[in-house]
XYZ file of C-alpha atoms in Angstrom:
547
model
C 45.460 -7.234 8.444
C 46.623 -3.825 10.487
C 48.851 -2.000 8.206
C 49.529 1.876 7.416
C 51.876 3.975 5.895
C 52.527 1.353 2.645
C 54.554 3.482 0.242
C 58.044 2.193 -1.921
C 61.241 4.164 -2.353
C 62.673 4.149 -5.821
C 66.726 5.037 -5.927
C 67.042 5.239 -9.861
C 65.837 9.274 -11.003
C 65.628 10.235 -14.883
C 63.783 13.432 -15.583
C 63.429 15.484 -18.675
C 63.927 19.651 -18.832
C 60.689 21.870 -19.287
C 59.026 19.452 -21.880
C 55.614 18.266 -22.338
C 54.800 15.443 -20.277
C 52.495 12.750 -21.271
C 49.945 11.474 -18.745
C 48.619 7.536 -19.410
C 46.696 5.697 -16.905
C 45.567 2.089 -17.575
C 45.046 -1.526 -16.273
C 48.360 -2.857 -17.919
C 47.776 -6.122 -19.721
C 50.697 -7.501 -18.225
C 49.658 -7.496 -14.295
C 46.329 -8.287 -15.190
C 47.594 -11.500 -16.788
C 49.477 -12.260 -13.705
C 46.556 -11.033 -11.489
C 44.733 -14.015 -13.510
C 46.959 -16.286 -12.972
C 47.297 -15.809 -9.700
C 43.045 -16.319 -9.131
C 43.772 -19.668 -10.825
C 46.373 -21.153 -8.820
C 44.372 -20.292 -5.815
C 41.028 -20.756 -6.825
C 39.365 -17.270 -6.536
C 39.957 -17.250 -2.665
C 43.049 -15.465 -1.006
C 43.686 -11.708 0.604
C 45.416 -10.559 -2.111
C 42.090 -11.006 -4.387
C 40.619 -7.898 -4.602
C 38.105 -8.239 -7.661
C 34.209 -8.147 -7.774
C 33.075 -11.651 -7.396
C 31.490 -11.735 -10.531
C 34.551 -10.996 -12.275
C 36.615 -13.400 -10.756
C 33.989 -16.200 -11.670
C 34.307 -15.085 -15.168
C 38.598 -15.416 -14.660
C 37.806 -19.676 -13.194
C 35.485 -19.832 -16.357
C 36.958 -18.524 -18.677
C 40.256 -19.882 -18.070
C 39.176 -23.726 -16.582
C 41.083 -25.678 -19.496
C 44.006 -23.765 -17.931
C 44.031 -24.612 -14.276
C 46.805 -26.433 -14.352
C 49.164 -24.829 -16.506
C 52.843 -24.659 -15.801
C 51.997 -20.713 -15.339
C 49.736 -21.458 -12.675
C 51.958 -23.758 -10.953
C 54.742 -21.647 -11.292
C 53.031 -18.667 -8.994
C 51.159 -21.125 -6.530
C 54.739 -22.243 -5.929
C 56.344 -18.794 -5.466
C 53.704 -17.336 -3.270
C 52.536 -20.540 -1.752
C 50.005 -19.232 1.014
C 52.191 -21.329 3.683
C 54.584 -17.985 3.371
C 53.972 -15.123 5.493
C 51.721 -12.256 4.345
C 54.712 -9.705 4.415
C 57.112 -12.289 2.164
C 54.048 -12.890 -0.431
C 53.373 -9.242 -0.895
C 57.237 -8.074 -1.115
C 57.110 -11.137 -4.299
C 54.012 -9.600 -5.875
C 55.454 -6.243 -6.049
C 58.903 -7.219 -7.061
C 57.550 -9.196 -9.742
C 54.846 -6.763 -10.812
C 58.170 -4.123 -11.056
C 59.482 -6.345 -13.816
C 56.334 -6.912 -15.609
C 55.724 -2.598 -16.239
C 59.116 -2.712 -17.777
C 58.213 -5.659 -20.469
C 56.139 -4.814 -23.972
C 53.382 -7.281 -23.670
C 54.594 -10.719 -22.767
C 54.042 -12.842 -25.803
C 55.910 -10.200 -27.817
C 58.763 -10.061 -25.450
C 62.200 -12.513 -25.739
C 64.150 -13.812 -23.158
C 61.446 -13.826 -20.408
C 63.234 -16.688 -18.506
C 61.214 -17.686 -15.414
C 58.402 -15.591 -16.890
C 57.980 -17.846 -19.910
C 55.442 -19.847 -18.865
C 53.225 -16.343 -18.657
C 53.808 -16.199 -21.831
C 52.841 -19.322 -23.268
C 49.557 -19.063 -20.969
C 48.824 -15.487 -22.265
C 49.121 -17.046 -26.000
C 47.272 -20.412 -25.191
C 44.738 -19.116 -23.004
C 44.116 -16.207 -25.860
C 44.265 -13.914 -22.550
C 43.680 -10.587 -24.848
C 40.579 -11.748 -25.831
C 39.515 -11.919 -21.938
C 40.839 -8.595 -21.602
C 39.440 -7.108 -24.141
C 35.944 -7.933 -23.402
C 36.764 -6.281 -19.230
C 38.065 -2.868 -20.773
C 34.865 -0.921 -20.388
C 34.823 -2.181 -16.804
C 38.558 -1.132 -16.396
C 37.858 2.340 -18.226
C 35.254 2.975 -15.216
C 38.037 3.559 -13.085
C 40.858 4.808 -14.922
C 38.868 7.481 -16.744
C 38.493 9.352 -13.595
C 41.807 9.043 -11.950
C 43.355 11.206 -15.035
C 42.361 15.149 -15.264
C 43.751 14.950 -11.426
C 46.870 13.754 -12.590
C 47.619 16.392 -15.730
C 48.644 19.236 -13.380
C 51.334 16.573 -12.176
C 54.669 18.118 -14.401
C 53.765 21.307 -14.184
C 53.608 21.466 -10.310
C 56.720 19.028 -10.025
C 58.779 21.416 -12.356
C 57.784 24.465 -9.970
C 58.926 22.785 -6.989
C 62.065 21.022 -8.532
C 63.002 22.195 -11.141
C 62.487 18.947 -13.806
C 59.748 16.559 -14.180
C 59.854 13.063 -16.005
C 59.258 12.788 -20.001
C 56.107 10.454 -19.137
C 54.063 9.379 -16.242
C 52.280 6.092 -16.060
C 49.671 4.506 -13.703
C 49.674 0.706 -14.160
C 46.838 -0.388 -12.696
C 45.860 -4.152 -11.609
C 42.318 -4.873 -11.345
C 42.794 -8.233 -9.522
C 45.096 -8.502 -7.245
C 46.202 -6.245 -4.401
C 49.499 -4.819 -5.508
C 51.171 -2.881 -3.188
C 51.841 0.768 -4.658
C 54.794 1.786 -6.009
C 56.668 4.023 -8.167
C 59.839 3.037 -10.892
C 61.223 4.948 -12.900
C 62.440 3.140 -16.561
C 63.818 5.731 -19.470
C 62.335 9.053 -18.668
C 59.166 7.310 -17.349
C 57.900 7.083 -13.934
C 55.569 4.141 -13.353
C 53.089 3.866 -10.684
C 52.326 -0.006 -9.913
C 48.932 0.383 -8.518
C 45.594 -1.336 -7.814
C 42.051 -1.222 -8.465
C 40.031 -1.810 -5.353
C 36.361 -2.288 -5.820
C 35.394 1.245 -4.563
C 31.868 1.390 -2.143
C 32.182 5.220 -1.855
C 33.965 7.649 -4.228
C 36.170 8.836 -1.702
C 38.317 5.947 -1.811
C 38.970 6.912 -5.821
C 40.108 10.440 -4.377
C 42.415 8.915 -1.568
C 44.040 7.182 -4.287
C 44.278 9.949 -6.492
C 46.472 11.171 -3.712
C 48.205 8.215 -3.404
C 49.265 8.604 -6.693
C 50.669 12.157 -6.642
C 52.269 10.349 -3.255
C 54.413 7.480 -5.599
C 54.982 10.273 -8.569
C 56.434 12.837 -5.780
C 58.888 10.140 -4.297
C 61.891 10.431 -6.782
C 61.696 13.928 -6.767
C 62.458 13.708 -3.019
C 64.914 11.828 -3.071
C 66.465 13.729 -5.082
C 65.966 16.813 -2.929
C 67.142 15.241 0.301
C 70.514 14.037 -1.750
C 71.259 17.860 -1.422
C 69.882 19.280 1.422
C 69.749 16.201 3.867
C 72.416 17.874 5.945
C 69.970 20.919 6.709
C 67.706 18.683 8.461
C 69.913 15.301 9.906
C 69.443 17.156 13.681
C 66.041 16.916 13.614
C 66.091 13.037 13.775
C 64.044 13.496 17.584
C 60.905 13.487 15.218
C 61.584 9.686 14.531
C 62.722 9.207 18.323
C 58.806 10.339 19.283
C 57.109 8.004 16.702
C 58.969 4.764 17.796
C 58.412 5.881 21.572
C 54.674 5.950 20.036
C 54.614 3.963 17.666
C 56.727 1.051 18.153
C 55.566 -1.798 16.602
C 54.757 -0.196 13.100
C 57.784 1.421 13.631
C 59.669 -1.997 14.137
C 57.812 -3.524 11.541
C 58.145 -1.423 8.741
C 61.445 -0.607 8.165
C 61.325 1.036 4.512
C 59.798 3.713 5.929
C 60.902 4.172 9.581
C 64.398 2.638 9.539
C 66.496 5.831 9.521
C 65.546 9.414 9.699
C 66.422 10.398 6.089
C 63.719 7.151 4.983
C 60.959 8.975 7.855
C 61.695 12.171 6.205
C 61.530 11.315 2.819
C 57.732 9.865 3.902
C 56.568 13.146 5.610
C 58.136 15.336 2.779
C 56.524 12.940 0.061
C 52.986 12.613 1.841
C 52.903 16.361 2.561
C 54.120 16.915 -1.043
C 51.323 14.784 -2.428
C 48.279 16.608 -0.255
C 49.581 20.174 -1.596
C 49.603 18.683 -5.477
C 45.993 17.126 -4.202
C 44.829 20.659 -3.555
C 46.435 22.615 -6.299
C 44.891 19.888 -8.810
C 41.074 20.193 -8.108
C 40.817 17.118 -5.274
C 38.239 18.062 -2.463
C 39.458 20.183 0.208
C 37.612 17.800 3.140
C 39.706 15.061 1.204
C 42.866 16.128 2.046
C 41.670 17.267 5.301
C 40.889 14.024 6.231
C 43.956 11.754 5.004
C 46.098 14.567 6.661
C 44.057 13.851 10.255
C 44.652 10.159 9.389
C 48.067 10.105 8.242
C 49.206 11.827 11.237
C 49.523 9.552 13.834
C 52.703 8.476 12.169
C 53.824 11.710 9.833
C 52.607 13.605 12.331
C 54.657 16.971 10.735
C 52.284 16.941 7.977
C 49.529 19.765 9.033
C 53.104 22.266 9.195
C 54.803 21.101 5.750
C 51.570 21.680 4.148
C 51.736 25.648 5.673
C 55.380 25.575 4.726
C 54.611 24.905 1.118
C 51.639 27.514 0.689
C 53.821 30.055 2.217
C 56.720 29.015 -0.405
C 54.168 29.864 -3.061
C 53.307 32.934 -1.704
C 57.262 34.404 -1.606
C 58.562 32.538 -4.328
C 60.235 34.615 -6.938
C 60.680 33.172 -10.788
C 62.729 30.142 -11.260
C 63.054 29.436 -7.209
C 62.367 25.878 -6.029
C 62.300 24.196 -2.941
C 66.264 23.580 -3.125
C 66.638 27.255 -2.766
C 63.508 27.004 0.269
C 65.154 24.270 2.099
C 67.170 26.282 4.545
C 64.743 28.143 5.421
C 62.250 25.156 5.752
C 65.132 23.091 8.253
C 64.922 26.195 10.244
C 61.109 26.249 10.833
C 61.306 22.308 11.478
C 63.383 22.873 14.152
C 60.987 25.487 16.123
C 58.093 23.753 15.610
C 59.137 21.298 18.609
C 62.569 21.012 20.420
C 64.030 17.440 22.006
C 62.831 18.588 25.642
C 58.983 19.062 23.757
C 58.890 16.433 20.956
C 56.068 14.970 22.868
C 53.917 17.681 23.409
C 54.411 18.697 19.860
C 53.171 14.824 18.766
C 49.981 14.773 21.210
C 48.896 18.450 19.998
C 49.493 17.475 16.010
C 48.788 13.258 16.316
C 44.648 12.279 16.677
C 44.192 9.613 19.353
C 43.470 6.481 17.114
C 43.270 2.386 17.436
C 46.815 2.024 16.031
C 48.478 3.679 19.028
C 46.345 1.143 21.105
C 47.680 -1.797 18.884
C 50.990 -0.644 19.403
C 51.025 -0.294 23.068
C 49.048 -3.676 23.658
C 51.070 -5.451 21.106
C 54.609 -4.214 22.813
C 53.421 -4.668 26.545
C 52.369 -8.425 25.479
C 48.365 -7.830 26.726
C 45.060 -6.054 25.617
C 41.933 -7.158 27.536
C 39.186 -7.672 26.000
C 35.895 -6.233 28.753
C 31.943 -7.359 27.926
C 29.754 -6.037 30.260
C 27.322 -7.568 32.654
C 24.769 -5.135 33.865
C 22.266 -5.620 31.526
C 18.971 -6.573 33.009
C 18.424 -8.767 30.328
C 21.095 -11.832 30.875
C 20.556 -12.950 26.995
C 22.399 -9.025 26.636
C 25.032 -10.386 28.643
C 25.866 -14.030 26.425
C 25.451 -11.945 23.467
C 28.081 -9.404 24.201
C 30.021 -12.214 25.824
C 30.230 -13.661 22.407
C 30.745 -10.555 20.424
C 34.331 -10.015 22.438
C 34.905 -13.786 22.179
C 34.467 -13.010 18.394
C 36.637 -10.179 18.848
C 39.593 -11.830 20.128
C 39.659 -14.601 17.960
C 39.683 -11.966 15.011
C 42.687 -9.574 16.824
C 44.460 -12.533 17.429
C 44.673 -13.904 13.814
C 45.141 -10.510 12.812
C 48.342 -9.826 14.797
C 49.456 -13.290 13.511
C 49.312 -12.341 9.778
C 50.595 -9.363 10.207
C 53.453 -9.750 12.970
C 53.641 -13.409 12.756
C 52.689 -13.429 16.591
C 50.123 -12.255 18.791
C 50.411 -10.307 22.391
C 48.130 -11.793 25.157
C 44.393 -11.615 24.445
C 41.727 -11.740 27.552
C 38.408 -11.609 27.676
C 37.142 -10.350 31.073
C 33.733 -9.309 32.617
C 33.399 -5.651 33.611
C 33.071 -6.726 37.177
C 36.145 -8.995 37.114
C 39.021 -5.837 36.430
C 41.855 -5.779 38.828
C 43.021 -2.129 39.256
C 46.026 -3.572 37.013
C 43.834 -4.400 34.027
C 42.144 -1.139 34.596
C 45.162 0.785 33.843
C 46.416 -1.224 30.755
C 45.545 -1.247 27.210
C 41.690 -2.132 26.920
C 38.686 -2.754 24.739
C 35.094 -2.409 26.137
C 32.000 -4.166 24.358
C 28.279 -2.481 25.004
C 27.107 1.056 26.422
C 26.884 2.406 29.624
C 23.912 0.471 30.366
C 25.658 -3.195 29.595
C 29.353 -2.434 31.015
C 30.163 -0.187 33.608
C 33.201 0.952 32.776
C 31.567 2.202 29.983
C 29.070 3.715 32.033
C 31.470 5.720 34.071
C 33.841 6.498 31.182
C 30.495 8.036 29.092
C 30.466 11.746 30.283
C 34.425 11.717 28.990
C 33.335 9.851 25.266
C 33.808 12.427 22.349
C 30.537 10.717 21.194
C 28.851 9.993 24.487
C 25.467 8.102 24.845
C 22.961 9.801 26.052
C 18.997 9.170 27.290
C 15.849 10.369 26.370
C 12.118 9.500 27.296
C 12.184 6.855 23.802
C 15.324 5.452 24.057
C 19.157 6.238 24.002
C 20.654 7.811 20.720
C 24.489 9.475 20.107
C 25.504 12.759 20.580
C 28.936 14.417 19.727
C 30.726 15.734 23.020
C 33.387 18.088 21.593
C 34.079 19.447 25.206
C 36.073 16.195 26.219
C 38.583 16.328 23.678
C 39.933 18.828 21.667
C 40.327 19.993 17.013
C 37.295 17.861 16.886
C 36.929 16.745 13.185
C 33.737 14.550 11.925
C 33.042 13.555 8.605
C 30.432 11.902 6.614
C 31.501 9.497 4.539
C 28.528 8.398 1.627
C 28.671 7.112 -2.153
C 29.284 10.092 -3.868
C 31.544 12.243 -1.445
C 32.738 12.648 1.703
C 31.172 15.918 3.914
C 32.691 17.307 6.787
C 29.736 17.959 9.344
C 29.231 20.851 11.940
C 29.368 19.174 15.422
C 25.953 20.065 16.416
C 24.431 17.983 13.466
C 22.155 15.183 14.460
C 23.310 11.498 14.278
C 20.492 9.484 13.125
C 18.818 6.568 15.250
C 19.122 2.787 13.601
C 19.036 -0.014 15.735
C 22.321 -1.746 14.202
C 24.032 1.852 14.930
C 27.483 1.228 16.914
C 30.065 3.058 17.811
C 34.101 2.784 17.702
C 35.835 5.178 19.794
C 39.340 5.333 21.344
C 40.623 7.399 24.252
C 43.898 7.791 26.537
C 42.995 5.299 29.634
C 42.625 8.059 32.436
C 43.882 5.923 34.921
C 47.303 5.775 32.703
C 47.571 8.187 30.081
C 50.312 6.206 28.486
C 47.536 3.375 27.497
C 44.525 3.465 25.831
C 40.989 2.429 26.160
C 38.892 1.872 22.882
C 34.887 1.942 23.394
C 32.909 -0.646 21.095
C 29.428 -0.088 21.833
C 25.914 0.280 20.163
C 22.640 1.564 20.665
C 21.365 -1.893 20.913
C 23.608 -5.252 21.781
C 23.135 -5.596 17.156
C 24.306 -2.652 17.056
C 27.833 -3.158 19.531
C 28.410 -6.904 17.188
C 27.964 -4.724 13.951
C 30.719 -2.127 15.279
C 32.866 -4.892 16.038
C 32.810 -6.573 12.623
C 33.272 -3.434 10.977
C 36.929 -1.754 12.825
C 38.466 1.029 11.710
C 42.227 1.554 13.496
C 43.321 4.898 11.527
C 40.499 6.918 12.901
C 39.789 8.506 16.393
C 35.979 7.283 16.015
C 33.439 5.647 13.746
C 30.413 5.402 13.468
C 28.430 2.940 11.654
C 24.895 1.347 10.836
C 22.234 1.059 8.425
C 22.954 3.895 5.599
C 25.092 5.730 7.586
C 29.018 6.162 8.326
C 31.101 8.724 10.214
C 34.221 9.086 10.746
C 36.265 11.425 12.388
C 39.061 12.898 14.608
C 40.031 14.902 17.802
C 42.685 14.932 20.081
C 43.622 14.803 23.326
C 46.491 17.303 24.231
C 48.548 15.275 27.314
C 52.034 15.403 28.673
């Protein structure tokens, strides 16, 4: 599934004047119970399952005599897997809004529909089950909440007000799609737990967090100054010339200019909090680098709020900014050099490849065939075979249809094809487009008496950015730094297609033909390049400053 930029709007706004502000993070029993259900009615096995295995064999065990309780019928029906990916999540998230706002089902009256939770949360004795999973939940949740205490304090500086309380409701099962309501003075975050690999992705959802906490609070801010800024709607114009099949696609947050602003202010917003509440400075400097293909404004808000801080006087918030703020927004880039602006703030990235293939109807898929040994060849023959299968089913989950998909040989291009929107499996020794393309890779291949190995090229591109991404943190490296030799070591790269800088060409290619199929099983779209095998992952950034 290719998504990004999956954030909810809340209209409804309660806050409560310069009081204490209670922070309480949890897995609430009442998604968790549906999370349950939901692993019951489909047997442990669907996308939306997000829990260690061995936790969702203790859910089908626990729960067996239950299988086929009204409660599980009732959500296999509602979010049969028949329905589209889109309508199944929009029905998990609307109905994990109403289950924040309930006490604990069994205690609750007049549930209606949601009855038969009920009755399978008293039956089932589902606190029991829960009970026994809190120290696993507390793993989590313990460590999302010092970042989050600096949360009123920071929203009363730059607005003014903050809410009475501020909830994270986690689910620990099932993907939930993050979201903020606010209920009586309380804003709720309707999150997930996803079983975190590297620490880093606890501190990107820290962030998120401050992200769904900050919404309301913008909204609120745009409801008075929206006028200041409504000229500057060119910034959405660029992003669905760029962009514009996420931009067609996901309407919440890319429908209007007021919804696109809202999403840069918000995001921006968020990575300032980040900062000012202890979260790793290569942190935000890497979800700002990733976020900006599509909020691409975000590297100036963020200089816009740390020079607020600097001049701000006692009692001024960023109402009483906001003029000044419009009028910065509108030198940073003009309608005659939107574009430039974009290609010298956006990294080059898979998703503007997606986009383009998707809305010119064709991506071609190229294996190489200069290896010397033919088994090369059939093996990266079958890797892009592989490939397309996977793109294809992708683009039918998530857009409910798929452009064209070839696979071609190297050899077999037409100067058309060469100019399109392309994807090329194995090195410069395999393919030759590869090979011709390698001096101009930000992480070219290059030779040596043993063997091949990787090597950063900072020259061909430009704001170069590469981090190291490993269980306990995520490092930003100096370019020079030495990338380690593994034989399953591949690489993901995308750059504008030189013969067309309006397309783009993305490079899938290890040191070995293992090392070019593990690259291509393991895709990363929101990044300029990646690089992965054995104990080692980097990711990073750069640009390419065109037009």
């Amino acid at each position: 599934m290719i998504t990004l930029f999956i954030t909810c709007l809340h209209p409804f706004f309660q806050v409560v004047q310069a009081q204490e502000a209670q922070i309480n993070v949890e897995v609430n029993p009442n998604l968790e119970l549906f999370s349950v259900i939901y692993v019951l009615a489909f047997n442990g096995s669907d996308s939306f399952i997000i829990a260690p295995e061995d936790y969702v064999n203790d859910v089908l065990t626990y729960f067996a005599p239950y299988k086929e309780h009204e409660a599980v019928e009732y959500i296999r029906k509602i979010l049969d897997k028949s329905y589209p990916y889109y309508h199944r999540d929009s029905v998990i998230m609307d109905l994990s809004t109403r289950l924040v706002a309930l006490d604990y089902l069994p205690n609750e009256t007049n549930l209606g529909d949601l009855k038969p939770l009920a009755e399978f949360a008293k039956e089932s004795n589902f606190m029991e089950f829960y009970k026994a999973h809190e120290k696993e939940y507390a793993e989590y949740t313990s460590s999302i909440k010092p970042y989050l205490l600096g949360v009123p304090k920071l929203h009363r500086e730059f607005f003014g007000h903050a809410a009475k309380e501020y909830r994270v409701e986690y689910s620990y099962s099932l993907r939930i799609r993050a979201h903020v309501v606010f209920q009586g003075g309380t804003a709720y975050c309707i999150d997930y737990i996803y079983p975190v690999k590297y620490e880093e992705e606890k501190i990107q959802d820290v962030v998120a967090i401050f992200h769904e906490f900050t919404h309301p609070f913008v909204n609120n801010f745009l409801g008075k100054t929206y006028k200041l800024f409504e000229n500057k709607s060119y910034y959405l114009d660029e992003i669905k010339n760029q962009l514009p099949m996420t931009t067609m696609y996901d309407s919440a947050h890319f429908g209007s200019f007021i919804q696109y602003l809202n999403e840069v202010l918000t995001e921006s917003l968020a990575e300032y909090f980040a900062l000012e509440s202890g979260v790793p400075q290569e942190s935000v400097k890497y979800r700002t680098l990733k976020l900006s293909s599509g909020l691409y404004p975000l590297e100036d808000f963020l200089k816009e709020y740390k020079y607020f801080e600097k001049i701000r006087k006692d009692n001024e918030t960023l109402l009483d900014y906001a003029p000044t703020m419009a009028e910065h927004m509108g030198e940073w880039a003009t309608p005659e050099n939107i574009s430039r602006y974009f290609n010298k703030r956006a990294p080059v990235m898979g998703l503007p490849l997606i986009n383009r293939g998707t809305y010119l109807g064709k991506i071609v898929i190229v294996y190489g065939t200069q290896n010397p040994d033919k088994s090369g060849v059939e093996y990266d023959k079958k890797t892009a075979e592989e490939l397309r299968e996977f793109l294809e089913n992708s683009f039918i989950i998530g857009y409910s249809n798929a452009p064209k998909i070839i696979v071609k040989e190297d050899v077999n291009l037409t100067d058309e094809d060469l100019r399109g929107n392309l994807i090329l499996i194995g090195g410069p020794v395999a393919n030759e487009i590869t090979r011709k393309l390698n001096d101009q890779l930000p992480v070219a291949f290059v030779h040596y008496e043993d063997g091949w190995s990787l090597k950063r090229n900072p020259s061909a591109v430009e704001d170069f950015g590469a981090f190291l991404l490993t269980p306990d943190n995520l490092i930003e490296l100096p370019l020079n730094s030495t990338i380690p030799y593994d034989e399953s070591m591949g690489v993901l790269q995308t750059i504008r297609n030189p013969w067309n800088e309006k397309n783009y060409i993305m490079v899938l290619a290890g040191l070995t033909r293992y090392g070019t199929k593990n690259i291509s099983k393991n895709l990363n779209f929101i990044v300029s390049y990646k690089i992965f095998g054995g104990n080692y992952t980097e990711l990073g950034f750069y640009k390419q400053y065109k037009g």
